[in-house]
Tab-separated table of N, CA and C in Angstrom:
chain	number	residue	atom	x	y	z
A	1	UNK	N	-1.543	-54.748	46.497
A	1	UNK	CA	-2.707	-54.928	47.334
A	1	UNK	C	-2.337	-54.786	48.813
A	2	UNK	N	-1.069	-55.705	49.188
A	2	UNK	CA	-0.667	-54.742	50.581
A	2	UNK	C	-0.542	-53.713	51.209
A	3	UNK	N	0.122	-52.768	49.981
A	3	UNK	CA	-0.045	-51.226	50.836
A	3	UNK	C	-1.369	-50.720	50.396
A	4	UNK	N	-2.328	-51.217	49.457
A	4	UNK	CA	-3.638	-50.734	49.690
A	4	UNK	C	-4.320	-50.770	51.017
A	5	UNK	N	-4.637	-52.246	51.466
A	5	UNK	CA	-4.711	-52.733	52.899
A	5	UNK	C	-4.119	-51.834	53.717
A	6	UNK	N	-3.327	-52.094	54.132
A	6	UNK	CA	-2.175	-50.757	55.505
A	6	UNK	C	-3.008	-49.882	55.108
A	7	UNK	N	-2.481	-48.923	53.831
A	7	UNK	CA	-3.322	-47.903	54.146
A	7	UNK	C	-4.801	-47.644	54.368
A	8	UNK	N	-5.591	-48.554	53.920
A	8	UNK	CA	-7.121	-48.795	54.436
A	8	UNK	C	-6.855	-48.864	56.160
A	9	UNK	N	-6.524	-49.942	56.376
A	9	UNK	CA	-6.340	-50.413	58.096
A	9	UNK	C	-5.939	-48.777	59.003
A	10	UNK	N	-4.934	-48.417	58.887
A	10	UNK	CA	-4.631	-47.120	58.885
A	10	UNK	C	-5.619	-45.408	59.361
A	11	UNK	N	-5.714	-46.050	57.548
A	11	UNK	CA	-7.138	-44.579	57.795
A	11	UNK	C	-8.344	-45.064	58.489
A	12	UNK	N	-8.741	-46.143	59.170
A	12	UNK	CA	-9.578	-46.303	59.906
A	12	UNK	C	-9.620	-46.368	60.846
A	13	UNK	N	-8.038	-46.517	61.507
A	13	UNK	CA	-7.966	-46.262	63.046
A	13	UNK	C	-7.601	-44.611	63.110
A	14	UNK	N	-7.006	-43.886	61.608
A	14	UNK	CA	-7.079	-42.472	61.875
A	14	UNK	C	-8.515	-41.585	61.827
A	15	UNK	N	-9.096	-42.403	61.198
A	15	UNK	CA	-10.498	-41.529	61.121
A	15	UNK	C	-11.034	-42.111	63.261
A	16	UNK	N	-11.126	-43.117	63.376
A	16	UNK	CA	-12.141	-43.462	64.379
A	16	UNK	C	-11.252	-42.378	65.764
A	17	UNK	N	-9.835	-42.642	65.578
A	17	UNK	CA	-9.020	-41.291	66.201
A	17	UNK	C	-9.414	-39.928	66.428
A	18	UNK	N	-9.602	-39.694	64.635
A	18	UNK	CA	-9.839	-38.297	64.698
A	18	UNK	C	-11.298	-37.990	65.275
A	19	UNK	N	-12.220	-38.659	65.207
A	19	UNK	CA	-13.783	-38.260	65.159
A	19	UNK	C	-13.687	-38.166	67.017
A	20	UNK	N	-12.678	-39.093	67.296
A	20	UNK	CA	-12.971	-39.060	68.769
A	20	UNK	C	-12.720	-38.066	69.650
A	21	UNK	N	-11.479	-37.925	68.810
A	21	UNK	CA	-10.654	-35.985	69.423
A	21	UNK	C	-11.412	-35.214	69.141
A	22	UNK	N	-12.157	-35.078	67.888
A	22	UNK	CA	-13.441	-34.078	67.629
A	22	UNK	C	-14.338	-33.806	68.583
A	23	UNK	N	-14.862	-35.197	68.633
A	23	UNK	CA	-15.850	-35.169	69.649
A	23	UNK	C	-15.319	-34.355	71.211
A	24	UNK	N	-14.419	-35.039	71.722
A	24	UNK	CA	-14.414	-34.809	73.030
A	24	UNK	C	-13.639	-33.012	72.727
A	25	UNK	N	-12.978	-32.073	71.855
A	25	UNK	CA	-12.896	-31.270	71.657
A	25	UNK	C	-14.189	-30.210	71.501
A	26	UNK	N	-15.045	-30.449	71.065
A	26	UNK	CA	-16.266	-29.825	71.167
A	26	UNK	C	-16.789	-29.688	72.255
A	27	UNK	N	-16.878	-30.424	73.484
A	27	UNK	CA	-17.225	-29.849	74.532
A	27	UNK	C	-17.270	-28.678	75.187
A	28	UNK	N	-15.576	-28.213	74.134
A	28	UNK	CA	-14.983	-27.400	74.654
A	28	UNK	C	-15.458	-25.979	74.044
A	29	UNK	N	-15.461	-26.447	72.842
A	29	UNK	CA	-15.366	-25.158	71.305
A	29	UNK	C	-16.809	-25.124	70.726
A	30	UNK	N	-17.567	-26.184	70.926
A	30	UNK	CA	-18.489	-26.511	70.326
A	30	UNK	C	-18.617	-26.936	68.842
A	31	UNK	N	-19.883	-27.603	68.489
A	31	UNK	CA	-19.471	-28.070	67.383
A	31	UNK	C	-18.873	-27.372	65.956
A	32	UNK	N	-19.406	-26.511	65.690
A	32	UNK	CA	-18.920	-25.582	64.419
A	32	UNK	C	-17.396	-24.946	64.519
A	33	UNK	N	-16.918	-24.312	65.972
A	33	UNK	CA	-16.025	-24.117	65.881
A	33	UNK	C	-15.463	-25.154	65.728
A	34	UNK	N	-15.410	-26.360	66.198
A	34	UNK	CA	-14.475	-27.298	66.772
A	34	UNK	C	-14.182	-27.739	64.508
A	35	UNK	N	-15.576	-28.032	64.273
A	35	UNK	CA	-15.157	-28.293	62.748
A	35	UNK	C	-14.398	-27.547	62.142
A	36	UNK	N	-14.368	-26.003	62.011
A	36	UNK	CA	-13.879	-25.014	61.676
A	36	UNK	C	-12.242	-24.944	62.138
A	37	UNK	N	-11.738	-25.129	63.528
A	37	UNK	CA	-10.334	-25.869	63.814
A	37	UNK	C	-10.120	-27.071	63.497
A	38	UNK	N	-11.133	-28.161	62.935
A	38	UNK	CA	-10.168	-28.872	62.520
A	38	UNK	C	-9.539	-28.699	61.185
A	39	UNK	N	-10.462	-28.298	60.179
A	39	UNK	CA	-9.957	-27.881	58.900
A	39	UNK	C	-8.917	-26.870	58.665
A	40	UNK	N	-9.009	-25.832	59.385
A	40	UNK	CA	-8.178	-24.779	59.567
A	40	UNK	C	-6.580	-25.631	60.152
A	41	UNK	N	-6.524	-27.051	60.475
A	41	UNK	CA	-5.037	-27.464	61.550
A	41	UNK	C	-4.555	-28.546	60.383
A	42	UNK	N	-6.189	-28.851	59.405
A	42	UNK	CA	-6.013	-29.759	58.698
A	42	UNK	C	-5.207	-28.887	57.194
A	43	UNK	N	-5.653	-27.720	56.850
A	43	UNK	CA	-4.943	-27.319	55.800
A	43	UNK	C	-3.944	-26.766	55.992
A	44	UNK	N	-3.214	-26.493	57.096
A	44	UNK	CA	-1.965	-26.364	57.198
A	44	UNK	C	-0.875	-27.997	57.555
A	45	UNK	N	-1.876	-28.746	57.791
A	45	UNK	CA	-0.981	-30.217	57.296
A	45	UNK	C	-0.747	-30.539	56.062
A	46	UNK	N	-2.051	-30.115	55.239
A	46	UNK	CA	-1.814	-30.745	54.030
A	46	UNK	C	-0.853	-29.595	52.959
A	47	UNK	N	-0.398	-28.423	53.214
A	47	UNK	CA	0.003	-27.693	52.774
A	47	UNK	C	1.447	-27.503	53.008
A	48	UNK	N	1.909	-28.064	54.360
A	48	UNK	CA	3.549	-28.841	54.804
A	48	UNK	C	3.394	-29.880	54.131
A	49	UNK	N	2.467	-30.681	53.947
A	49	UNK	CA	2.932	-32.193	53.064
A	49	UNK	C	3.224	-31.558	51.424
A	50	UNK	N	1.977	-30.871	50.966
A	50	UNK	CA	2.471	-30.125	49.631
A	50	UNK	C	3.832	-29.777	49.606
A	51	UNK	N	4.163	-29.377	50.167
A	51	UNK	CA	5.283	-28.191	50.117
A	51	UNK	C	6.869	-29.384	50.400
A	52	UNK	N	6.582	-30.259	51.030
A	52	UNK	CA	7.485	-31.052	51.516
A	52	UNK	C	7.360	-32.501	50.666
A	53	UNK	N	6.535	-32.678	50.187
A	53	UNK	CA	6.421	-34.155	49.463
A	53	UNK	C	6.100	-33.641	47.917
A	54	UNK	N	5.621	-32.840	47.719
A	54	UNK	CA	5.530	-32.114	46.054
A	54	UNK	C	4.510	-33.320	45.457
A	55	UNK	N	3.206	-33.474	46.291
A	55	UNK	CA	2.099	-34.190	45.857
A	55	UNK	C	1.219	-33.924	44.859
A	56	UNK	N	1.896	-33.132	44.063
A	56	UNK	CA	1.039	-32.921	42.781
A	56	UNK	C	1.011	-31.055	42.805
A	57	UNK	N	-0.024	-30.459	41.979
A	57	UNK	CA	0.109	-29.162	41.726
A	57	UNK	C	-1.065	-28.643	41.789
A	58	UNK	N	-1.031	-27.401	42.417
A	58	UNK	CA	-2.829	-27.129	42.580
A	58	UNK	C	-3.353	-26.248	41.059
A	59	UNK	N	-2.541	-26.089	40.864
A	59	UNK	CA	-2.515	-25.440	38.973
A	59	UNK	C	-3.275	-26.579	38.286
A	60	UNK	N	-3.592	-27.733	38.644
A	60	UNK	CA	-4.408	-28.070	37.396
A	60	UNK	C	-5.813	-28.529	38.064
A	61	UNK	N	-5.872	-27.477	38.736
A	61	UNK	CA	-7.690	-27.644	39.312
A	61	UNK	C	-8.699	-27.341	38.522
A	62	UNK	N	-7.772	-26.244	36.996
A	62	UNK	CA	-8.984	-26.162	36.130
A	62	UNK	C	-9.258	-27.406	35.156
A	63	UNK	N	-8.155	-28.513	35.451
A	63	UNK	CA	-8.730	-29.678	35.219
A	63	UNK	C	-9.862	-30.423	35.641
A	64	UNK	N	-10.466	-29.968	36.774
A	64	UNK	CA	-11.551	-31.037	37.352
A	64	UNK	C	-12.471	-30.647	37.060
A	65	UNK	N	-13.266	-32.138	37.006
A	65	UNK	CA	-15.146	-31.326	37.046
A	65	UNK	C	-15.267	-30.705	38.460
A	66	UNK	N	-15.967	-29.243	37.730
A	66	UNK	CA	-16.731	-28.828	38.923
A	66	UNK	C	-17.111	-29.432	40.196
A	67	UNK	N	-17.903	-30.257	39.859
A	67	UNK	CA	-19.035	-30.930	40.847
A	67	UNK	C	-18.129	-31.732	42.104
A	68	UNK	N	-16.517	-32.163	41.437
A	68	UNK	CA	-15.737	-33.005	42.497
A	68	UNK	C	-14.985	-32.046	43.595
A	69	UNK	N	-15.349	-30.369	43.038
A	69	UNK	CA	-14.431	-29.881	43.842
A	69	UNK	C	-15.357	-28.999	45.260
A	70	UNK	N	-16.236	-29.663	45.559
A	70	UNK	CA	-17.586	-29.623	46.074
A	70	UNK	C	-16.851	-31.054	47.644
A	71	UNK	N	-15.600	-31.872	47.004
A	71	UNK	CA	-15.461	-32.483	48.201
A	71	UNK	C	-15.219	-32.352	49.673
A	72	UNK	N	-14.514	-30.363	49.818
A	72	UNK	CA	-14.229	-30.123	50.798
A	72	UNK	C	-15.938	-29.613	51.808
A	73	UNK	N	-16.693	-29.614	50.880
A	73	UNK	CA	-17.851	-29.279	52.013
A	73	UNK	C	-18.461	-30.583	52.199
A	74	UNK	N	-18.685	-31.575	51.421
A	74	UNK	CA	-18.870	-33.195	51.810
A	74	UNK	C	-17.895	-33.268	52.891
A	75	UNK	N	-16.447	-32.775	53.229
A	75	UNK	CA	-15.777	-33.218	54.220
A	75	UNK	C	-16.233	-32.414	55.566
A	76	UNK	N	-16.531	-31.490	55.794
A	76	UNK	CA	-17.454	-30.364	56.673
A	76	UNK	C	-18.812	-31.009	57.210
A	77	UNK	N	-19.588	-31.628	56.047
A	77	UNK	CA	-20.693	-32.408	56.910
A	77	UNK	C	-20.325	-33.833	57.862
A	78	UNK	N	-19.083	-34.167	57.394
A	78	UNK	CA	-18.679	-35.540	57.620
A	78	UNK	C	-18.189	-35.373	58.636
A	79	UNK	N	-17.388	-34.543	59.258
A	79	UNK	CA	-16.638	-34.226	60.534
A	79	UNK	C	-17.422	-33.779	61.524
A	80	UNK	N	-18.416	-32.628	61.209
A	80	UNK	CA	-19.295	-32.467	61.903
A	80	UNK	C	-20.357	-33.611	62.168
A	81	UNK	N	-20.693	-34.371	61.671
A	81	UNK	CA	-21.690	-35.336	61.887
A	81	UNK	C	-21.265	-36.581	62.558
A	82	UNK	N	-20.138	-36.756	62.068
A	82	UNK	CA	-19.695	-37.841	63.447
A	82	UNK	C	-19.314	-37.761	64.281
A	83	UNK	N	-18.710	-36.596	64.544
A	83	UNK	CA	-18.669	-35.953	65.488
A	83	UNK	C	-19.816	-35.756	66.601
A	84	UNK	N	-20.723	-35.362	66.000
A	84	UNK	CA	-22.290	-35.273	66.738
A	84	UNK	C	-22.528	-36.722	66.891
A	85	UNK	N	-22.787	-37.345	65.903
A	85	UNK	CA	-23.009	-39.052	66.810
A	85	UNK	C	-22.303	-39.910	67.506
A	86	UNK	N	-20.932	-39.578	67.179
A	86	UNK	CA	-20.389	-39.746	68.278
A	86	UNK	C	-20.258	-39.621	70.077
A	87	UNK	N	-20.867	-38.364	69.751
A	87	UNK	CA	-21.268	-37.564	71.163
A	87	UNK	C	-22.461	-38.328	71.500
A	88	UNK	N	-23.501	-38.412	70.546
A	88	UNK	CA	-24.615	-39.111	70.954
A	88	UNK	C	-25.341	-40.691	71.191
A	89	UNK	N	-24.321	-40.973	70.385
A	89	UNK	CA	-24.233	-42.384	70.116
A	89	UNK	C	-23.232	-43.316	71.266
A	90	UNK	N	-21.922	-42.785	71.019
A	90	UNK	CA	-20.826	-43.245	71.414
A	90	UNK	C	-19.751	-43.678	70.243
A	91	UNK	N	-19.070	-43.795	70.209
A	91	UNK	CA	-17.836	-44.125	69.054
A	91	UNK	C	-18.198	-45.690	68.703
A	92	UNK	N	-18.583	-46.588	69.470
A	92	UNK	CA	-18.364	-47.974	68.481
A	92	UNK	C	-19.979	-47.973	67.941
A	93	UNK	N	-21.121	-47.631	68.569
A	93	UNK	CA	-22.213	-47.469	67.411
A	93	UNK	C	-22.059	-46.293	66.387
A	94	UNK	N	-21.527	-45.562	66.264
A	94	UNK	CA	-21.660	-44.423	65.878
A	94	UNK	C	-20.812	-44.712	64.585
A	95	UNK	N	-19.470	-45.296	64.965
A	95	UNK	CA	-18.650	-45.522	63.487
A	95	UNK	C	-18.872	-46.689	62.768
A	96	UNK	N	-20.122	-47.497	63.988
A	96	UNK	CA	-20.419	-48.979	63.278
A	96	UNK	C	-21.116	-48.114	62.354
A	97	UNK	N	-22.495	-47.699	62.555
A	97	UNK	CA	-23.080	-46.827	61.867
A	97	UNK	C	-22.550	-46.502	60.364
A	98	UNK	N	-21.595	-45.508	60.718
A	98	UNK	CA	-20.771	-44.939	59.709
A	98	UNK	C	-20.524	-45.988	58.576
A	99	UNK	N	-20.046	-46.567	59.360
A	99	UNK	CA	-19.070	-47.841	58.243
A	99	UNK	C	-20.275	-48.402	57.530
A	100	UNK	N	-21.450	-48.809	57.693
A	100	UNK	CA	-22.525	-49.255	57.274
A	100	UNK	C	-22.845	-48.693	56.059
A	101	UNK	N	-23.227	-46.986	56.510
A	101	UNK	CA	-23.487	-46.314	55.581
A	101	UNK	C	-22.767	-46.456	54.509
A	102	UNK	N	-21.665	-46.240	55.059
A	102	UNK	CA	-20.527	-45.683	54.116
A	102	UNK	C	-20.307	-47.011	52.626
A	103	UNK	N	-20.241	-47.980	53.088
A	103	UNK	CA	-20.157	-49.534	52.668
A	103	UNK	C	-21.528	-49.089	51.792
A	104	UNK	N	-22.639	-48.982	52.223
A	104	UNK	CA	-24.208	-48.919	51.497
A	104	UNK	C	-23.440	-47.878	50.588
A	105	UNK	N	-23.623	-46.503	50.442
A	105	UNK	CA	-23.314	-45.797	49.426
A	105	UNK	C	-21.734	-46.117	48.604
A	106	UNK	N	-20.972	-46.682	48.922
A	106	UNK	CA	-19.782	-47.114	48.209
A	106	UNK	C	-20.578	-48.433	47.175
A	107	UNK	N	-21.011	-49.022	47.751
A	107	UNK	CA	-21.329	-50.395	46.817
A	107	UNK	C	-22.465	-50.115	46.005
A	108	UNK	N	-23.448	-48.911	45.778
A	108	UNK	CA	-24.052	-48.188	45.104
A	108	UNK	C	-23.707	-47.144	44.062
A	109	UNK	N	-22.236	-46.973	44.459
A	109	UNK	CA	-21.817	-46.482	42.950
A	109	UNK	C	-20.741	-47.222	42.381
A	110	UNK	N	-20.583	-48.698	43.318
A	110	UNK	CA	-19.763	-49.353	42.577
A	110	UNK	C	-21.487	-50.572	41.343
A	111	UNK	N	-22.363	-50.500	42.031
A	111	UNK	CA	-23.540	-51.349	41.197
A	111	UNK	C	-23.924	-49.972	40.121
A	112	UNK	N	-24.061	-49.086	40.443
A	112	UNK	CA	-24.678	-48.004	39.321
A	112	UNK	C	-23.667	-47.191	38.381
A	113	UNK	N	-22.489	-47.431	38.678
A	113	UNK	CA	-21.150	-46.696	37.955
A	113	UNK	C	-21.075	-45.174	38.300
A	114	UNK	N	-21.706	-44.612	39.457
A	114	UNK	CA	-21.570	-43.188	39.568
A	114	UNK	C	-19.950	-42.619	39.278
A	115	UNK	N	-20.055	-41.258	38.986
A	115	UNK	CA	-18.790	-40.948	38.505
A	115	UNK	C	-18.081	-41.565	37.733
A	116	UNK	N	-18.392	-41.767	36.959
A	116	UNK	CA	-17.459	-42.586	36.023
A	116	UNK	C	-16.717	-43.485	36.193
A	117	UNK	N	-17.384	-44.365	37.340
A	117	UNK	CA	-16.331	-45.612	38.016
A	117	UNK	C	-16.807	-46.677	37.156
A	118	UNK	N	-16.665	-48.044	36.791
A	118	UNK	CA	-17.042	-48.966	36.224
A	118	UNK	C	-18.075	-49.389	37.064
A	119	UNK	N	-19.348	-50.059	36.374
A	119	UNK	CA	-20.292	-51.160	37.230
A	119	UNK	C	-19.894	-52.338	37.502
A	120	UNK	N	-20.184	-52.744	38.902
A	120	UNK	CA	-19.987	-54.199	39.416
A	120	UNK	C	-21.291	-54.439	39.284
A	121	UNK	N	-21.167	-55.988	39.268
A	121	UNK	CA	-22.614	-56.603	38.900
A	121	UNK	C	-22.660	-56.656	40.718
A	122	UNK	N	-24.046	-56.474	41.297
A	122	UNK	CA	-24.604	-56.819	42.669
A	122	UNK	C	-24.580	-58.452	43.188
A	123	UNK	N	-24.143	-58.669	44.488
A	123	UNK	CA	-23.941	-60.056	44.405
A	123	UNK	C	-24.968	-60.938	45.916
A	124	UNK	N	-25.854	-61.793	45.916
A	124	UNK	CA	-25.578	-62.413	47.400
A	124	UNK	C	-25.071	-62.315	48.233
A	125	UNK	N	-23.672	-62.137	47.964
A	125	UNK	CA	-22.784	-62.319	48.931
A	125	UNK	C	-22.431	-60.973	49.803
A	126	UNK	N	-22.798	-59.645	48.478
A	126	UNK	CA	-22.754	-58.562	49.250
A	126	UNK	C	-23.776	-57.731	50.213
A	127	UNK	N	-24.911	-58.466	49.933
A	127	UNK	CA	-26.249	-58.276	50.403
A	127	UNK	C	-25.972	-58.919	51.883
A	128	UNK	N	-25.789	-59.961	51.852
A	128	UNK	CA	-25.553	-60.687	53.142
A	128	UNK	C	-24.199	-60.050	53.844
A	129	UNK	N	-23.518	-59.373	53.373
A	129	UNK	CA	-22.536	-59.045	54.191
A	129	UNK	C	-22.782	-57.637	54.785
A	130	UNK	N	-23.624	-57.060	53.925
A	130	UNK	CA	-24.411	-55.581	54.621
A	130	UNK	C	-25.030	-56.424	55.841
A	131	UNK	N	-25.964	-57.348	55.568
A	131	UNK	CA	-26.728	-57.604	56.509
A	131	UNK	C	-26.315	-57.932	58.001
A	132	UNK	N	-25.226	-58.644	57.846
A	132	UNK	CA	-24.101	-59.666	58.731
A	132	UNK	C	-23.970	-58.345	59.491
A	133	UNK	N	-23.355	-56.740	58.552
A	133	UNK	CA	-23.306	-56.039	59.724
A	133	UNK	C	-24.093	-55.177	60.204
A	134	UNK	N	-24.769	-54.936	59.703
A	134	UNK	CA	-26.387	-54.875	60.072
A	134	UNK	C	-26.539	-55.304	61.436
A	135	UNK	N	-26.281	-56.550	61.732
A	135	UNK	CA	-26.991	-57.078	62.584
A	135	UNK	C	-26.118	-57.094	64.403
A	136	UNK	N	-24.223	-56.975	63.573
A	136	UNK	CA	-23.249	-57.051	64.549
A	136	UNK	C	-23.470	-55.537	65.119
A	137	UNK	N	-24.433	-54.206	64.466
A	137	UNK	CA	-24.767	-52.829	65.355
A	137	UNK	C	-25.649	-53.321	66.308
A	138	UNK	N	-26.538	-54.295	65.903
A	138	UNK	CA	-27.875	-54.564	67.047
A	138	UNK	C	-26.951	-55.525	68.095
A	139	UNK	N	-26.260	-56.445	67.724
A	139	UNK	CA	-25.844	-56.974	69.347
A	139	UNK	C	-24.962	-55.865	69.891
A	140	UNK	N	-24.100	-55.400	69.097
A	140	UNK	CA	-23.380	-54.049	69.730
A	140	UNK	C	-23.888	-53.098	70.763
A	141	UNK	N	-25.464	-52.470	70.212
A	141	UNK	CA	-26.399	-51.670	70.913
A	141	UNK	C	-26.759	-52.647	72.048
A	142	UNK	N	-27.268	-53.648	72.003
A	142	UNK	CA	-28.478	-54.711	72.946
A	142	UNK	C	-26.858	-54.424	73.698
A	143	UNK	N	-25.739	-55.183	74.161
A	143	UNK	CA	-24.683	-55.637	75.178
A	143	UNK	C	-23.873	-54.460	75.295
A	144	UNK	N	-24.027	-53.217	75.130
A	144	UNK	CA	-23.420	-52.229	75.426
A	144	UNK	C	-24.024	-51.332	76.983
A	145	UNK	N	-22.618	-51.527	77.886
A	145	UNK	CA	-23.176	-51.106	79.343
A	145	UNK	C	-22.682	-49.877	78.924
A	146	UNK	N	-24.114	-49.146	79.887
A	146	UNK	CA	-23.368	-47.108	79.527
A	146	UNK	C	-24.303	-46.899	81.190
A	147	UNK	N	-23.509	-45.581	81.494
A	147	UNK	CA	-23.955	-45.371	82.827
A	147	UNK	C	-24.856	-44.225	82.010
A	148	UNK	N	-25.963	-44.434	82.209
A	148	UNK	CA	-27.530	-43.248	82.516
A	148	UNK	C	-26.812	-42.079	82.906
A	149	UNK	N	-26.482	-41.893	83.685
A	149	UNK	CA	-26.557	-40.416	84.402
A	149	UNK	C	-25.347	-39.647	83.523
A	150	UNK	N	-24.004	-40.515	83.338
A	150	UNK	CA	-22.954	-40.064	82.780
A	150	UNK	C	-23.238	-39.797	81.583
A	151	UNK	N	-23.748	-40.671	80.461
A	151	UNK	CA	-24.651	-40.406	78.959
A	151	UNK	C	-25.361	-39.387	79.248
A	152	UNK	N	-26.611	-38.927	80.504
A	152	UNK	CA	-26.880	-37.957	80.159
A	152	UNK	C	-26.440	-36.434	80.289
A	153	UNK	N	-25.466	-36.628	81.191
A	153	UNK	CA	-24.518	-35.255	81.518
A	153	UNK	C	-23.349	-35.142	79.737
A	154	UNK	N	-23.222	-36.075	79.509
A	154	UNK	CA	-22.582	-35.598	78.523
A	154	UNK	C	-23.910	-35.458	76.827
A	155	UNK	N	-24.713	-35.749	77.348
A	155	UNK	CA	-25.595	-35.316	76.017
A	155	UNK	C	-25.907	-33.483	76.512
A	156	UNK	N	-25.949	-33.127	77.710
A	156	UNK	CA	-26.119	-31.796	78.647
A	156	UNK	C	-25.539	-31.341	77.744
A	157	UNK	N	-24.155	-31.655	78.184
A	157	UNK	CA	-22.612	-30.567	77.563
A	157	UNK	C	-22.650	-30.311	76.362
A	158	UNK	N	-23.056	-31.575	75.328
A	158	UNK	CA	-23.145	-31.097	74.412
A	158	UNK	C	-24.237	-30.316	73.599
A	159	UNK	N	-24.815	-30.323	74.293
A	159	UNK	CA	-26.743	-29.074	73.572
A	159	UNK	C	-26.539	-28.181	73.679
């Protein structure tokens, strides 16, 4: 359960990382390209890790269902889109956001068994803990100082 943790803790300061370099990279490239370099910088990482860590074999892809190998364009909307709310939002509503969602549709196929995961029974406790953060985006939004003019020069750049 520890190195589950780390690596959770981890990929969440690498994702809130990456979305941020995205973001402020698009200014530059705009959004499609900027998605399009990241995948393109991203499959030559994961293809030195292949090649260097021997993480399995791409020969048994005619093992999978179809439908899972559909994840690399789920990853294309995902980069691009937080990316964009990021820009529009800012990074701590934007990945509060995220995390919300993300938590809502995770605990929906952990209550309905999508994919062949087992069902959890739905609890109080998880209802209230959506809610709890639910509510830590609205004080987030209400006590968040942003300069007007600077938000709107950078909503400019990015249209």
């Amino acid at each position: 359960m520890g190195l589950g943790m780390f690596c959770a803790v981890v990929a969440g300061m690498m994702i809130s990382l990456q979305t941020v370099l995205n973001a402020r990279m698009s200014h530059a490239f705009g959004a499609w390209a900027t998605t399009t370099l990241v995948f393109l910088v991203g499959l030559l990482g994961s293809l030195l890790a292949l090649l260097f860590f021997r993480g399995g074999t791409l020969s048994a892809v005619r093992e999978v269902e179809p439908l899972y190998l559909f994840g690399g364009l789920v990853g294309v909307g995902v980069v691009f889109c937080v990316m964009r709310g990021i820009q529009l939002l800012g990074p701590s509503i934007a990945i509060s956001v995220v995390l919300i969602s993300q938590l809502s549709f995770a605990l929906c196929v952990d209550v309905f068994g999508w994919f062949g995961l087992p069902q959890v029974d739905l609890s109080l406790g998880q209802i209230a803990g959506l809610a709890v953060m639910l509510t830590g985006i609205f004080v987030l939004k209400r006590y968040q100082v942003v300069d007007e003019a600077e938000q709107a020069e950078d909503v400019k750049a990015i249209s």
